[in-house]
């Protein structure tokens, strides 16, 4: 069991000192290390080497959005033409069938997620048709722990959509709120009323969705401490099971929609930091457990319980209770993690479809983790999920002298040790209460690839 304190120490000066760009570590090595490929041999090899006893987690990328949110950096296709969905789904089914043919018949799906984009861009009939097709292809677990989730847009729900999703087996919802202040909503082109948000929450509760996540973003145009406090009051009153509170990274040179946001309208660095500090204090007082990396959960939510039991994982789905699964991605830009292999699909619909037309898996990039990568992945994941790692555990798992191997990395942690953020002894490395908000910085010390990249490729830690 892992003892996880609720004592988060807020020190603005210390946070500013360490607030530098770095990866979010949904994988190690991170996606910037994946190498371009001209064929699907690596992906086919990954399926061939897969342990048939390993359960499956399936991700489906639905890229379409009717509206562009100016802050968004996701891979998406903005269109009001719903006719574009049908040909995409036909190609998606083709990819599903190709990958399914490479799996053994006993493969059991324990987790499924529809993301995007906006999956509810699909009509109710299309959602039902996709799920019916998937059930002809895969065997889905009926355990209580099975996790079948979908991202929704409250603005794009038809009257019976939530009821249909529940009937199709979805038991978890996630949707973006970002901010309830109308001036902020107009500035980022995502206008949705408090009434709309409440109605979705009420109906989802009545239908029996067991976990509901809301996304908030701090650092958006026209936000200030007072306005975001009002948003928090309302959201806390709605009692979502999970909250993701993300830092807005203004990178208009990389993400074209962000050019519609004026840098002059963004809160100052000090105001932004104050918003985050207040958010952490207020959510903690409202009995939300800080899971880590912007994520909060009710103490009885699966994420919080998994962390308390030492069973939390982190992968491309973020924090997850199903880290023991092989993750298989479908659709434009999706990423798979099969055994030691990372594989990414083509990121444009055209190149993705061209590969499928050639009866090839639509692999654009791949990477096979080395023995040292796997050890460092365990170190980083352990820090992110459980705030410590133990040398003897690493030695037993990876058959190395981890103390000797990691000695140069520990030297990189010296400033964090001096500031009381990290504790190191002969047995383990631990993140202190004071260091929990800066755990990303500790992970970066063990990332041997990071020095090769400009830090501007990553968002800031806070």
Coordinates of N, CA, C and O in Angstrom, one line a residue, residues 4 58 67-68 72 130 182 194 213-214 227 231 241-242 268 304-305 343 355 393 427 433 441 448:
X4 N -0.5 8.1 0.7 CA -0.5 9.4 -0.1 C -1.1 10.5 0.7 O -2.3 10.5 1.0
X58 N -8.5 -0.3 -26.0 CA -8.7 0.2 -27.3 C -9.0 1.7 -27.3 O -9.8 2.2 -26.5
X67 N -17.0 23.0 -34.2 CA -16.5 24.3 -33.9 C -15.0 24.2 -33.5 O -14.6 23.2 -33.0
X68 N -14.3 25.3 -33.8 CA -12.9 25.3 -33.4 C -12.8 26.1 -32.0 O -13.3 27.2 -31.9
X72 N -7.2 25.1 -28.6 CA -7.0 23.7 -28.8 C -5.7 23.4 -29.6 O -5.5 24.0 -30.6
X130 N -21.0 1.7 -34.9 CA -19.6 1.4 -34.5 C -19.5 0.5 -33.4 O -18.7 -0.5 -33.4
X182 N -18.5 34.0 -19.2 CA -19.0 34.2 -20.5 C -17.9 34.9 -21.4 O -17.7 34.6 -22.5
X194 N -24.0 27.5 -18.0 CA -24.0 26.7 -16.8 C -25.1 25.7 -16.8 O -25.0 24.6 -16.4
X213 N -15.8 13.0 -15.6 CA -14.7 13.9 -15.5 C -15.0 15.2 -16.2 O -15.6 15.2 -17.3
X214 N -14.6 16.3 -15.6 CA -14.6 17.6 -16.3 C -13.2 18.2 -16.5 O -12.4 18.0 -15.6
X227 N -12.7 35.6 -11.2 CA -13.6 34.9 -12.1 C -13.4 33.4 -12.1 O -14.4 32.7 -12.1
X231 N -16.1 30.1 -11.1 CA -16.2 28.8 -11.9 C -16.0 27.6 -11.0 O -16.7 26.6 -11.0
X241 N -16.7 13.4 -10.5 CA -15.9 12.5 -9.8 C -14.4 12.8 -10.0 O -13.6 12.5 -9.1
X242 N -14.1 13.4 -11.2 CA -12.7 13.7 -11.5 C -12.6 15.1 -12.1 O -13.6 15.5 -12.8
X268 N -1.4 37.6 -16.4 CA 0.1 37.6 -16.2 C 0.5 36.3 -15.6 O -0.3 35.5 -15.0
X304 N -8.3 7.5 -7.4 CA -7.8 7.7 -6.1 C -7.6 6.4 -5.3 O -6.5 6.2 -4.6
X305 N -8.5 5.4 -5.5 CA -8.4 4.2 -4.8 C -7.2 3.4 -5.4 O -6.5 2.7 -4.6
X343 N 3.8 2.9 -31.3 CA 3.5 3.0 -32.8 C 2.5 4.1 -32.9 O 1.5 4.2 -32.2
X355 N -2.5 4.5 -46.7 CA -1.9 3.3 -46.2 C -2.9 2.1 -46.2 O -2.6 1.0 -46.6
X393 N 13.6 -3.0 -6.0 CA 12.6 -3.4 -6.9 C 13.1 -3.3 -8.4 O 12.8 -4.1 -9.2
X427 N 18.1 3.3 -0.1 CA 17.0 2.4 -0.6 C 16.1 2.9 -1.6 O 15.6 2.2 -2.5
X433 N 6.1 16.2 0.3 CA 4.9 17.0 0.1 C 5.2 18.3 -0.6 O 4.5 18.7 -1.5
X441 N 9.6 17.8 -12.8 CA 11.0 18.2 -12.8 C 11.9 17.1 -12.3 O 13.0 16.8 -12.9
X448 N 17.1 10.5 -20.4 CA 18.4 10.7 -21.0 C 18.2 11.3 -22.4 O 19.2 11.7 -23.0

